[in-house]
Tab-separated table of C-alpha atoms in Angstrom:
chain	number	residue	atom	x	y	z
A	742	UNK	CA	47.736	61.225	-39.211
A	743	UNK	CA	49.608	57.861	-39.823
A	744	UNK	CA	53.131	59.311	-39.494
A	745	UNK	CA	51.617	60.708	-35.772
A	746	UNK	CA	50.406	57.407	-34.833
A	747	UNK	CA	53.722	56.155	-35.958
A	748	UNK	CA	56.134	58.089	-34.499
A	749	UNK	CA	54.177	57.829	-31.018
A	750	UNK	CA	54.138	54.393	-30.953
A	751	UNK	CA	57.944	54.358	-31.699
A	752	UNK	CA	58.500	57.026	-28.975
A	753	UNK	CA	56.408	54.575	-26.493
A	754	UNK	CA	58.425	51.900	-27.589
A	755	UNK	CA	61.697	53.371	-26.825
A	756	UNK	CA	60.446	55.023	-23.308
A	757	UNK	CA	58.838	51.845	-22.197
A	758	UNK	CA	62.183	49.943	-23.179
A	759	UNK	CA	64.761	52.175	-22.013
A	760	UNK	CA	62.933	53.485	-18.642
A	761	UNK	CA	59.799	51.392	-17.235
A	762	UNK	CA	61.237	47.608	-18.009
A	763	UNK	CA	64.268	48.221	-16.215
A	764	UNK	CA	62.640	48.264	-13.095
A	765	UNK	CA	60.981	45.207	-13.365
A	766	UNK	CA	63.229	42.228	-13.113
A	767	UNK	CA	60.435	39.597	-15.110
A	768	UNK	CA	61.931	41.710	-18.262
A	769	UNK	CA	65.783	41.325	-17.906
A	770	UNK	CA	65.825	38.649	-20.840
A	771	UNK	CA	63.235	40.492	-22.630
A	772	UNK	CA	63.495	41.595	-26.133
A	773	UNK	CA	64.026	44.868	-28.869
A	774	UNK	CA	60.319	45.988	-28.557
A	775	UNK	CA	61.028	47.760	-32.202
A	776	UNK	CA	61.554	44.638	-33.577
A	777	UNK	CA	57.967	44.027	-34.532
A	778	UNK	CA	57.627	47.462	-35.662
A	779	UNK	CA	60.195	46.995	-38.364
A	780	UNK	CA	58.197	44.202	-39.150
A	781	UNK	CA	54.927	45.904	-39.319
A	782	UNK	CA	56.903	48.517	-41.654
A	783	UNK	CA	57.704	45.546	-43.678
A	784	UNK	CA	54.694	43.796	-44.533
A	785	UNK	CA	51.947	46.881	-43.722
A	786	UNK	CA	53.783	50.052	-44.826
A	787	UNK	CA	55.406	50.792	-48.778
A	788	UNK	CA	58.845	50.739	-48.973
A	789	UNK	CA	59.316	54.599	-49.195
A	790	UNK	CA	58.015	55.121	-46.068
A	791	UNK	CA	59.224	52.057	-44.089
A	792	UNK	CA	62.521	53.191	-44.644
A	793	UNK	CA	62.407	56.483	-43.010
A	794	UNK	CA	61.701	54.800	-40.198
A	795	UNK	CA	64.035	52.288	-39.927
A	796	UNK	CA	66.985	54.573	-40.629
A	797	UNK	CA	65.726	57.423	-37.863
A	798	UNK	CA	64.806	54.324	-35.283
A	799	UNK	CA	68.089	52.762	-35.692
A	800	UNK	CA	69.939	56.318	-35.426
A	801	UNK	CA	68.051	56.810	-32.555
A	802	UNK	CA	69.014	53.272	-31.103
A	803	UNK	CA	72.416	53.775	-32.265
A	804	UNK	CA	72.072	56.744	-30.218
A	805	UNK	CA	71.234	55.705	-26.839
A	806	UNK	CA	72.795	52.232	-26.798
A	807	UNK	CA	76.287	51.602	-25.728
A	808	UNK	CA	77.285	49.493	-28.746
A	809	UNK	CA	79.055	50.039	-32.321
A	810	UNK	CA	78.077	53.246	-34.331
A	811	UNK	CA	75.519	52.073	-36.944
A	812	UNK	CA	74.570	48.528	-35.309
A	813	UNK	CA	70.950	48.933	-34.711
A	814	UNK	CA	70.655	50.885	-38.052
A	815	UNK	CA	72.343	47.724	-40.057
A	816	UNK	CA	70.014	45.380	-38.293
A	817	UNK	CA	66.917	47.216	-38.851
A	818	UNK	CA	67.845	47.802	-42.256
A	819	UNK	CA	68.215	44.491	-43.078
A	820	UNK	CA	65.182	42.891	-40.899
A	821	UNK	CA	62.665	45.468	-42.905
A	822	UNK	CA	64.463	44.346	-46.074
A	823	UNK	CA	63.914	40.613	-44.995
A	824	UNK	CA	60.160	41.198	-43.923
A	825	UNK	CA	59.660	43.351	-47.190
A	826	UNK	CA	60.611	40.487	-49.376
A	827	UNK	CA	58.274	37.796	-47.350
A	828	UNK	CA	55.087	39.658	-47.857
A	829	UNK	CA	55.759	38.515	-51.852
A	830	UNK	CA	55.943	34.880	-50.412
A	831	UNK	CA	53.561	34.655	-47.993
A	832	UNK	CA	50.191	35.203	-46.197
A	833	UNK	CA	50.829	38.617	-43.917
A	834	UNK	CA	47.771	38.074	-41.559
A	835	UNK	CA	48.466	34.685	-40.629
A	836	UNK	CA	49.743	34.236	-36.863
A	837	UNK	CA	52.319	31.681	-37.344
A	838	UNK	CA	53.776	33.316	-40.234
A	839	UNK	CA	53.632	36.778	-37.815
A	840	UNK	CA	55.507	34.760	-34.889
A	841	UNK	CA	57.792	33.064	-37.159
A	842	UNK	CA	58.912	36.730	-38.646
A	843	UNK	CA	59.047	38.041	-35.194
A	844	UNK	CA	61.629	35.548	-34.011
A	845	UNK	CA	63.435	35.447	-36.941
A	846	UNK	CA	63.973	39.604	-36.463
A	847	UNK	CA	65.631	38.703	-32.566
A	848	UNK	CA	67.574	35.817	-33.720
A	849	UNK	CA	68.798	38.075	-36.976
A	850	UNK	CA	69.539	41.054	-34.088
A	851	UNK	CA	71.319	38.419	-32.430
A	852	UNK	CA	73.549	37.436	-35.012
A	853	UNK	CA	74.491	40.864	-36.321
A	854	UNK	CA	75.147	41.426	-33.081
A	855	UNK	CA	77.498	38.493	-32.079
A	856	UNK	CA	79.199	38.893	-35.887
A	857	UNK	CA	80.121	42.368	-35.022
A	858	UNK	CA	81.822	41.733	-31.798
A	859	UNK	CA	83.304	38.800	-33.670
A	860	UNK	CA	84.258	40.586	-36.225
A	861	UNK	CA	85.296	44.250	-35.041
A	862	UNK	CA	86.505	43.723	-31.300
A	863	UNK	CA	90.642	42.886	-30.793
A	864	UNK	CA	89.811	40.466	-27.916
A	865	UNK	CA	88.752	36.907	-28.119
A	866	UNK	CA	85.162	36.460	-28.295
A	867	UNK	CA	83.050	35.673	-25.115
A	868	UNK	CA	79.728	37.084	-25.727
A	869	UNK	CA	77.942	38.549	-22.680
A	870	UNK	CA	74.868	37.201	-23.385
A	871	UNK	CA	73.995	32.850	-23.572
A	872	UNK	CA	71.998	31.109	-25.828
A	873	UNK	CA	69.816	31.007	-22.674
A	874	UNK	CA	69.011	34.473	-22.979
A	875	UNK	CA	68.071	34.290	-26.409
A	876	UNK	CA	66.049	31.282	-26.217
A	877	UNK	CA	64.177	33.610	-23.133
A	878	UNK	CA	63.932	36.391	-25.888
A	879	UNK	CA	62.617	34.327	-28.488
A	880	UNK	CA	59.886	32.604	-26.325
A	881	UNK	CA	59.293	36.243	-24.959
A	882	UNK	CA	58.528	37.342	-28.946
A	883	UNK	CA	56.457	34.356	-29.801
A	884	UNK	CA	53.619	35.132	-27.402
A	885	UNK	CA	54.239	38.962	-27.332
A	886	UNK	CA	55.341	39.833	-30.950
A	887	UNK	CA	52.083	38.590	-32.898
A	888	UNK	CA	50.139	40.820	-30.642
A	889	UNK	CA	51.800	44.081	-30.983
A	890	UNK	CA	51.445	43.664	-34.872
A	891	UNK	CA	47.577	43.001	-34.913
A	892	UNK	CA	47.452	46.090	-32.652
A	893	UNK	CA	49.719	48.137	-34.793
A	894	UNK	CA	47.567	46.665	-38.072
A	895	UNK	CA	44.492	47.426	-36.169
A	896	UNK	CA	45.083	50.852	-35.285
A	897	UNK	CA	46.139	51.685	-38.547
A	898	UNK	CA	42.852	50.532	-39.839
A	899	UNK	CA	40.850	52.518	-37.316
A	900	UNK	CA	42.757	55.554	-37.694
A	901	UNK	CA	42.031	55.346	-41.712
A	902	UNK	CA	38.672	54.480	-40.717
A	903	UNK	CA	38.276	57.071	-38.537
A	904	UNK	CA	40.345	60.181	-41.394
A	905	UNK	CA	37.885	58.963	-44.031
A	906	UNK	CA	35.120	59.576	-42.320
A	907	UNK	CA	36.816	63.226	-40.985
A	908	UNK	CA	37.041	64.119	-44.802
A	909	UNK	CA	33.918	62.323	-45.653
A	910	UNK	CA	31.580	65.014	-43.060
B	718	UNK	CA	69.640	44.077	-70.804
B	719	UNK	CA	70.344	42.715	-67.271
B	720	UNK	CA	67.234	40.902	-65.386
B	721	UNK	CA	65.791	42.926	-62.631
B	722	UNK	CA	66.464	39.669	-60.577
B	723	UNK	CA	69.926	40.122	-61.271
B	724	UNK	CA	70.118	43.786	-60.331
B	725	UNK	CA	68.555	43.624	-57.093
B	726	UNK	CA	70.368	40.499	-56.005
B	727	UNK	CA	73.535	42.519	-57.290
B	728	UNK	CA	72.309	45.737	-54.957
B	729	UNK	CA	71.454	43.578	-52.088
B	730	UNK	CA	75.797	42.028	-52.526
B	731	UNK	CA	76.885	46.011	-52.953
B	732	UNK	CA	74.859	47.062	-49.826
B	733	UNK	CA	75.902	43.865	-47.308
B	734	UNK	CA	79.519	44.596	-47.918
B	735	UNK	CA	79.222	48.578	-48.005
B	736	UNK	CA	77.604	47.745	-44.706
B	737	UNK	CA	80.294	45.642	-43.107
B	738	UNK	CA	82.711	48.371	-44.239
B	739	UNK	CA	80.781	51.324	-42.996
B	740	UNK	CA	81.217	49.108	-39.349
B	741	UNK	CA	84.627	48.344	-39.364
B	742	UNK	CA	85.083	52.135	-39.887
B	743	UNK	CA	83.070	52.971	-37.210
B	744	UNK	CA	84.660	50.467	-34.929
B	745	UNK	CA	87.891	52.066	-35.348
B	746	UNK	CA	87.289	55.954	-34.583
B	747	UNK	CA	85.144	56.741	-30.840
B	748	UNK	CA	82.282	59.033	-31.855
B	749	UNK	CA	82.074	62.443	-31.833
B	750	UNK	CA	80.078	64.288	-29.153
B	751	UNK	CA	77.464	65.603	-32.227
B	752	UNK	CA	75.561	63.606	-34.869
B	753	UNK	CA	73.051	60.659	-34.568
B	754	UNK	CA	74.201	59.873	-30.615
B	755	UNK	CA	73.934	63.822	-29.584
B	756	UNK	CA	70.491	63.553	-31.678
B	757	UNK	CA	69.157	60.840	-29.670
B	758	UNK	CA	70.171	62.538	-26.252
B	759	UNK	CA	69.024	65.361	-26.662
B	760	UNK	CA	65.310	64.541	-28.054
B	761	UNK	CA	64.585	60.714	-26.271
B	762	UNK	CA	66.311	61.852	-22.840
B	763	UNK	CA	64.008	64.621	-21.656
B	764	UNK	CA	60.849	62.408	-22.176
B	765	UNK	CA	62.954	59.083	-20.119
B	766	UNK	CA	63.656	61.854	-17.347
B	767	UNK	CA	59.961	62.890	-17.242
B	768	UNK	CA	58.833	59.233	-16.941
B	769	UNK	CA	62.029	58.072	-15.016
B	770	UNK	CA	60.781	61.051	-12.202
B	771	UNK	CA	57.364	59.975	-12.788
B	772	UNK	CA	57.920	56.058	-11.638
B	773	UNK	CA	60.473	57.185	-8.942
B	774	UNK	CA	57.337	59.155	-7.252
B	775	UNK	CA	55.478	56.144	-7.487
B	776	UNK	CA	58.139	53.919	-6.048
B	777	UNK	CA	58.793	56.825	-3.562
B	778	UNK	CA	54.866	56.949	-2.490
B	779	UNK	CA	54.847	52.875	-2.454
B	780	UNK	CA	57.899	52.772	0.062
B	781	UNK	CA	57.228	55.552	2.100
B	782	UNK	CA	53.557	54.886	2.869
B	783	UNK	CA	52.593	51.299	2.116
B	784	UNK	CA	55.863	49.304	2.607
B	785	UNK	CA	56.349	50.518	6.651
B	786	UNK	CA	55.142	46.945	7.856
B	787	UNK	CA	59.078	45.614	8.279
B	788	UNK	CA	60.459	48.911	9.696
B	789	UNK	CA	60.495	48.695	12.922
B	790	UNK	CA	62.802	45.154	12.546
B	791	UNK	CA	64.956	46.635	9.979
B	792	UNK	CA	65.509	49.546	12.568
B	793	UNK	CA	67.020	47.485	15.073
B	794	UNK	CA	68.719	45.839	13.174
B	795	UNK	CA	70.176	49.142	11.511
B	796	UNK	CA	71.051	50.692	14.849
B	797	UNK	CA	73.206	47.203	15.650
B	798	UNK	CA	74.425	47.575	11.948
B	799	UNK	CA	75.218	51.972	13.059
B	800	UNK	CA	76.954	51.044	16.145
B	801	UNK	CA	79.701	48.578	14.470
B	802	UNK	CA	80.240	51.167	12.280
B	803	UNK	CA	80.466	53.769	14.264
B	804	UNK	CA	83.253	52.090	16.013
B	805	UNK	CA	84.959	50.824	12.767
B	806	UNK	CA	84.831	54.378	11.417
B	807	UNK	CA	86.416	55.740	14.554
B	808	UNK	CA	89.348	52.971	13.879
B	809	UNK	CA	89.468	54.442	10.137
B	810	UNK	CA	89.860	58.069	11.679
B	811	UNK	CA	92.506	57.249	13.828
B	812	UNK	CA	94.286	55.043	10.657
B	813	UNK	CA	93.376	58.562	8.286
B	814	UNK	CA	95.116	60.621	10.993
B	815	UNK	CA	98.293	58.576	11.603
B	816	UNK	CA	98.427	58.073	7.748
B	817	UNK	CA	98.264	61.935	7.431
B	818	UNK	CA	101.430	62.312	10.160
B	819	UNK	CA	103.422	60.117	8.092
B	820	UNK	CA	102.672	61.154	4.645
B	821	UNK	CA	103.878	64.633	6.060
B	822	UNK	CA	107.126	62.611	7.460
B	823	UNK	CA	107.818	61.226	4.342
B	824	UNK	CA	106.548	64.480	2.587
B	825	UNK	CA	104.901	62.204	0.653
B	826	UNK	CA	102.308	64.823	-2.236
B	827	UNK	CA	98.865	65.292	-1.002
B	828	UNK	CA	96.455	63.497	-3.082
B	829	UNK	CA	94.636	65.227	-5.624
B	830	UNK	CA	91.069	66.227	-4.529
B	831	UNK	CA	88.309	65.316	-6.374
B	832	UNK	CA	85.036	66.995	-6.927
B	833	UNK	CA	81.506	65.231	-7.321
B	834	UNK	CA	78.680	66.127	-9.149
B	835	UNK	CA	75.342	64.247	-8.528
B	836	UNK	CA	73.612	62.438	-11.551
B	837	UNK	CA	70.510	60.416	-11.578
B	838	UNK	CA	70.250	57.759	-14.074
B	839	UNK	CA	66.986	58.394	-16.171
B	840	UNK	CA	67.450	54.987	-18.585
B	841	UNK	CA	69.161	51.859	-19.434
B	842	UNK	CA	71.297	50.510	-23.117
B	843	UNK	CA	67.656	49.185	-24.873
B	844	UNK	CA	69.924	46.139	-25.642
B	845	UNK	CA	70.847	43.226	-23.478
B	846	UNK	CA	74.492	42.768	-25.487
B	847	UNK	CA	75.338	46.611	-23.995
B	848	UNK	CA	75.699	47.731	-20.326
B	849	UNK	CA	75.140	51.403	-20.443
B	850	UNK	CA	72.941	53.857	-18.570
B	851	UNK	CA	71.824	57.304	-19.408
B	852	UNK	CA	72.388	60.184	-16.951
B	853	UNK	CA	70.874	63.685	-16.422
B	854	UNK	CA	73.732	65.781	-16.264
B	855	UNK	CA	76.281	66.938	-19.433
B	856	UNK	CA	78.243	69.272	-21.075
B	857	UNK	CA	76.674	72.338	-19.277
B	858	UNK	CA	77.149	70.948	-15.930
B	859	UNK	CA	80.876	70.400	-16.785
B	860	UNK	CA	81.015	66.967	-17.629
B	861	UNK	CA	83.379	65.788	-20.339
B	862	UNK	CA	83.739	62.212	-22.110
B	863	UNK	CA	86.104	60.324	-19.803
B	864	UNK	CA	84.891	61.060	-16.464
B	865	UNK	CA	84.743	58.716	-13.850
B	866	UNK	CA	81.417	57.296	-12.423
B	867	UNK	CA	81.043	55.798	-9.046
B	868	UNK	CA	78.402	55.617	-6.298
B	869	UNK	CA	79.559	55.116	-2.148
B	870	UNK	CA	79.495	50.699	-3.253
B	871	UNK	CA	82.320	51.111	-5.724
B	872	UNK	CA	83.286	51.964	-9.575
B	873	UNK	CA	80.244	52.772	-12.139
B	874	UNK	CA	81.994	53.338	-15.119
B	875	UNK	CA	82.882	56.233	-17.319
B	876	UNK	CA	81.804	58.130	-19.269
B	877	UNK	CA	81.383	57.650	-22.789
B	878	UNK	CA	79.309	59.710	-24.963
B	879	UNK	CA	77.997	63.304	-23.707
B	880	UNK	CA	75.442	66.213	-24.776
B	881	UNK	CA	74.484	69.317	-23.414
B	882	UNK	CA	72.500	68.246	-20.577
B	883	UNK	CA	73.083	64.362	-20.775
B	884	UNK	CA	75.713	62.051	-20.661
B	885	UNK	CA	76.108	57.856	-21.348
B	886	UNK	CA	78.001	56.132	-18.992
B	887	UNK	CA	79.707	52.990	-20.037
B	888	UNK	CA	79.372	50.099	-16.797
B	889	UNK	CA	82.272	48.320	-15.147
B	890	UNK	CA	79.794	45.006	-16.282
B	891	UNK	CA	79.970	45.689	-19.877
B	892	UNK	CA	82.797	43.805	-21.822
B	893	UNK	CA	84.318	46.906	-23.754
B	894	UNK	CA	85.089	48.362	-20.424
B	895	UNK	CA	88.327	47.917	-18.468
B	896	UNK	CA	89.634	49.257	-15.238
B	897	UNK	CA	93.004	48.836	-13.781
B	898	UNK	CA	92.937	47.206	-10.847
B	899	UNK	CA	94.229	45.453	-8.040
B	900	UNK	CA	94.028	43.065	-5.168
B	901	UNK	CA	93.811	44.812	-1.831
B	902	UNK	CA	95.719	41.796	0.009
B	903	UNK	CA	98.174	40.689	-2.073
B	904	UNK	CA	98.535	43.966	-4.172
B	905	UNK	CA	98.164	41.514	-7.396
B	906	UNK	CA	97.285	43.954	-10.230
B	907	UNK	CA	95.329	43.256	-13.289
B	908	UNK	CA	92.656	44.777	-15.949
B	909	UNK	CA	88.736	44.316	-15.003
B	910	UNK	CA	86.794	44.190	-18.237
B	911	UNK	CA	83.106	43.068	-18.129
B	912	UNK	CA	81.642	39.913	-18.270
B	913	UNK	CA	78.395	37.053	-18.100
B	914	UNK	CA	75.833	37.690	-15.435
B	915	UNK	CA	76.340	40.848	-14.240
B	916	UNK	CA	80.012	39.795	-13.214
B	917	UNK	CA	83.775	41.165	-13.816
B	918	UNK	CA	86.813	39.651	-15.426
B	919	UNK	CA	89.823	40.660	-13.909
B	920	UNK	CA	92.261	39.751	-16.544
B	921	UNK	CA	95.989	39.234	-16.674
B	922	UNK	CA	96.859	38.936	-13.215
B	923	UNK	CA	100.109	36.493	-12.766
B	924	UNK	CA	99.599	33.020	-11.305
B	925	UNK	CA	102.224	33.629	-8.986
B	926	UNK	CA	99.543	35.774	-7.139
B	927	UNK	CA	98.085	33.789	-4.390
B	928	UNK	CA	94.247	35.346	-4.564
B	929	UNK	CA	91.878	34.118	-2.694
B	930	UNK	CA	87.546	34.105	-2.833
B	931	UNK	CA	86.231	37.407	-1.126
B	932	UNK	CA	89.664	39.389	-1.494
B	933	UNK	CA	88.754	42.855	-2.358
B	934	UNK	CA	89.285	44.624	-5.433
B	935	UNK	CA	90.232	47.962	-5.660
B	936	UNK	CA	90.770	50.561	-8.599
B	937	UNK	CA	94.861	50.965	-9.313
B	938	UNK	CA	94.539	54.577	-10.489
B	939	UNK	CA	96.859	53.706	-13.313
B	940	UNK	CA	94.603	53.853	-16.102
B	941	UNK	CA	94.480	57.772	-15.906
B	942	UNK	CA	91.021	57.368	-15.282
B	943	UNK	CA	89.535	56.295	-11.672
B	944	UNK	CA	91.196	57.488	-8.578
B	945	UNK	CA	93.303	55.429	-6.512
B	946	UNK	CA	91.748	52.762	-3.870
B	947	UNK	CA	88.111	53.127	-5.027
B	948	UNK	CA	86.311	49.754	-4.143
B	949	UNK	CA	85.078	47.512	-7.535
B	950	UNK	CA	83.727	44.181	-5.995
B	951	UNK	CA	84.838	41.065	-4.339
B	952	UNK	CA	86.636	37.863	-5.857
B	953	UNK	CA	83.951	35.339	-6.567
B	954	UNK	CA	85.720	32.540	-8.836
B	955	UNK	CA	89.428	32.052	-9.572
B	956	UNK	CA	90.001	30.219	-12.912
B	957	UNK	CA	93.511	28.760	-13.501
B	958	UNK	CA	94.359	26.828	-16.214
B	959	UNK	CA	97.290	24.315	-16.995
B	960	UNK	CA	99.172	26.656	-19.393
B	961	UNK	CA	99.713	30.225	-19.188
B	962	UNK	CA	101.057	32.518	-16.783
B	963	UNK	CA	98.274	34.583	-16.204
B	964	UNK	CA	94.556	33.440	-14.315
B	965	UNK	CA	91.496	34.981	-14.929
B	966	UNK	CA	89.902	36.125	-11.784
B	967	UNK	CA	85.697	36.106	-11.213
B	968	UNK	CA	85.118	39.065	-9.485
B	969	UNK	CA	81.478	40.327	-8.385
B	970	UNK	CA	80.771	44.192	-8.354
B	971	UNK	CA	79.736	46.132	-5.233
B	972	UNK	CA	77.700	47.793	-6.716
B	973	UNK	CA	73.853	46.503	-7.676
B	974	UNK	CA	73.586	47.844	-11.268
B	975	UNK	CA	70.309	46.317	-11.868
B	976	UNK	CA	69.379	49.357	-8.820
B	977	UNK	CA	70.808	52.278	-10.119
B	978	UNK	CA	69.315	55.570	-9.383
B	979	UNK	CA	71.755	57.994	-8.152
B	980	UNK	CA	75.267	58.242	-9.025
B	981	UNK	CA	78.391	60.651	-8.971
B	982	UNK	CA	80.601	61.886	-11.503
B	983	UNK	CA	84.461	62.032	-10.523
B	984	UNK	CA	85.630	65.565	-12.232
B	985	UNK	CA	89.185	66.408	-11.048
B	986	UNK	CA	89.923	69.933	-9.790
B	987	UNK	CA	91.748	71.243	-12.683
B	988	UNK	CA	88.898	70.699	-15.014
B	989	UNK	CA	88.113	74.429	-16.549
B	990	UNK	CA	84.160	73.617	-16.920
B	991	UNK	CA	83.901	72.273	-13.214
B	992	UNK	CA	86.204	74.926	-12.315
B	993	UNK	CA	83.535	77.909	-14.075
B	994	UNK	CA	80.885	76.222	-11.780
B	995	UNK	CA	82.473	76.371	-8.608
């Protein structure tokens, strides 16, 4: 039931990113809307299945972006690694810890990013995105990100709720 | 017996630098048209061109129905816009006609037709550091990785990654692209890669080259790629510095790719798969 709810909500995710935010211009600077989810892996899920996702999300990224072969895998890979880690450290349900995870995942996305071009392109290096449009991204995540991980923790607790008492009649 | 500290901060060291190596691999060879990419065409596509057709309908019903209170305005002004040109086109038929006469004078070679297959764009690169867009047609409708993209504004991009029914286009805007080009005027040629804002580089053209802001830009055709004399945007910005011999050229597209809907792919006659179609 879990891996259903979970593999809709990614599939909304992507659609929603990909198709319906393009076509309104309020979201131009907005940012990876699976970027909480790999957080939500990382502090809700166990590691065994966090990391199915992360690897078939960033394929699928990978996939449909335009950028380096195995990008979006490295830099889920490493953001559920990061948020795995924290939830030894920290309190999970707390808000400020939630935004502060959040924008750590887009400035960590940001970074892997600019290394790579750094790193792997010929040219000089003149990224195509400013620090403005991070800055917009990371404002963007610390009202927005918070929320979509006490829906995803919510849901999950419904929908267990909801199976136990399906096996419980 | 080594500390389990030790072993995972070991791991963590082996998988960072397996990483960076598994990039730099990648970064070197273009991907083949199978594997992870293909994967993701083929099963997130289909459900963007469901809700891509879905929003269009709306858009379609908002426009059509609710949006008619400027219309009347915009149609005169539209039938002013129609009657320049109309009599600018008429000037371009009588310059396409006395071209023709002397090409055959100079039995100059006919140029190479070109055949067009409509595409509409069903979804966007999900990353701001990217400028790609998904398309609805592919391998069965005989497109192959390489193929020109344009719309009636100007240059698209090309094609970059394909599967059987869908195909990612790489745009003019995004920095691994480049298109030779040149200056209409002056004939001052150059390389357009992408760059900030939704604006084009034009690279490497000699200071020598007197350029000036609004000169048109048009594709070279020397990149084996995009036809001759198709239209890429207008000089915005002209950068020269001290030192060099080359200045770096602002240059803003034609074409409105936050807009995108509809677009053509440029397949050359002698393709076999556009060929099978015809």
């Amino acid at each position: 039931m879990i891996y259903c709810f979970h593999i809709l909500v990614c599939l909304c995710l992507i659609l929603f990113q990909t198709t319906l935010m393009p076509h309104f211009s309020i979201f131009n600077h907005f940012y990876d809307l699976l970027i909480p989810f790999i957080v939500y892996l990382g502090i809700h899920r166990s590691a065994r299945e966090g990391v199915i996702f992360v690897l078939l999300l960033g394929m699928i990224m990978d996939g449909l972006s335009g950028g380096l072969a195995g990008i979006y895998l490295s830099v889920y890979f490493w953001l559920w690694i990061s948020a795995l880690q924290m939830t030894q450290f920290f309190r999970v349900d707390n808000f400020l810890f939630l935004t502060f995870l959040t924008a750590a995942g887009i400035i960590l996305e940001n970074l892997i990013m600019l290394g790579s071009e750094a790193l792997f392109k010929s040219e000089s290096l003149s990224a195509s995105i400013t620090l403005n449009d991070v800055m917009c991204q990371i404002l963007w995540v610390a009202f927005t990100g918070p929320l979509i991980l006490f829906f995803l923790s919510y849901s999950q607790k419904r929908i267990g709720l909801w199976r136990d008492n399906l096996f419980s009649d | 017996m080594i500390p389990k500290k030790m072993l995972l901060i070991v791991g963590v060291i082996i998988i960072f630098f397996a990483n960076i190596i598994i990039l730099a691999i990648n970064s070197q060879r273009t991907s083949p048209s199978y594997g992870p990419s293909w994967l993701a065409l083929t099963c997130i596509a289909p459900f963007q061109r469901t809700l891509t057709g879905s929003t269009r309908f709306m858009q379609d019903i908002w426009n059509n129905y609710f949006n008619l209170v400027s219309t009347a305005i915009e149609n005169d002004r539209l039938e002013k816009k129609l009657s320049r040109a109309n009599e600018i086109n008429n000037f371009c038929n009588e310059t396409r006609l006395s071209n023709l006469r002397l090409r055959d004078l100079l039995e100059l070679k006919k140029e190479t037709p070109y055949h067009f297959l409509a595409a509409e764009v069903i979804s966007r690169d999900p990353s701001i550091w990217f400028k790609t867009v998904i398309i609805d047609k592919g391998l069965a409708d005989g497109i192959q990785k390489g193929f020109p993209v344009i719309i009636p504004d100007g240059i698209i991009g090309q094609i970059i990654d394909v599967s059987a029914h869908y195909a990612k286009v790489l745009l003019i805007v995004d920095r691994n692209s480049s298109v030779d080009a040149l200056v209409q005027k002056t004939r001052a040629r150059g390389i357009i890669k992408g760059g900030q804002a939704g604006r084009c580089l034009f690279k490497y053209v000699l200071r020598k080259h007197d350029i000036s802001i609004g000169d048109i830009v048009i594709s070279s055709g020397l990149d084996g790629v995009f036809p001759k004399g198709l239209r890429i945007g207008s000089v915005s910005e002209i950068i020269k510095l001290n030192s060099g011999i080359f200045q770096t050229v602002a240059i803003t597209p034609y074409v409105d790719f936050e807009r995108l809907e509809e677009v053509f792919v440029v397949a050359s006659l002698p393709h076999p798969g556009v060929d099978a179609l015809q």
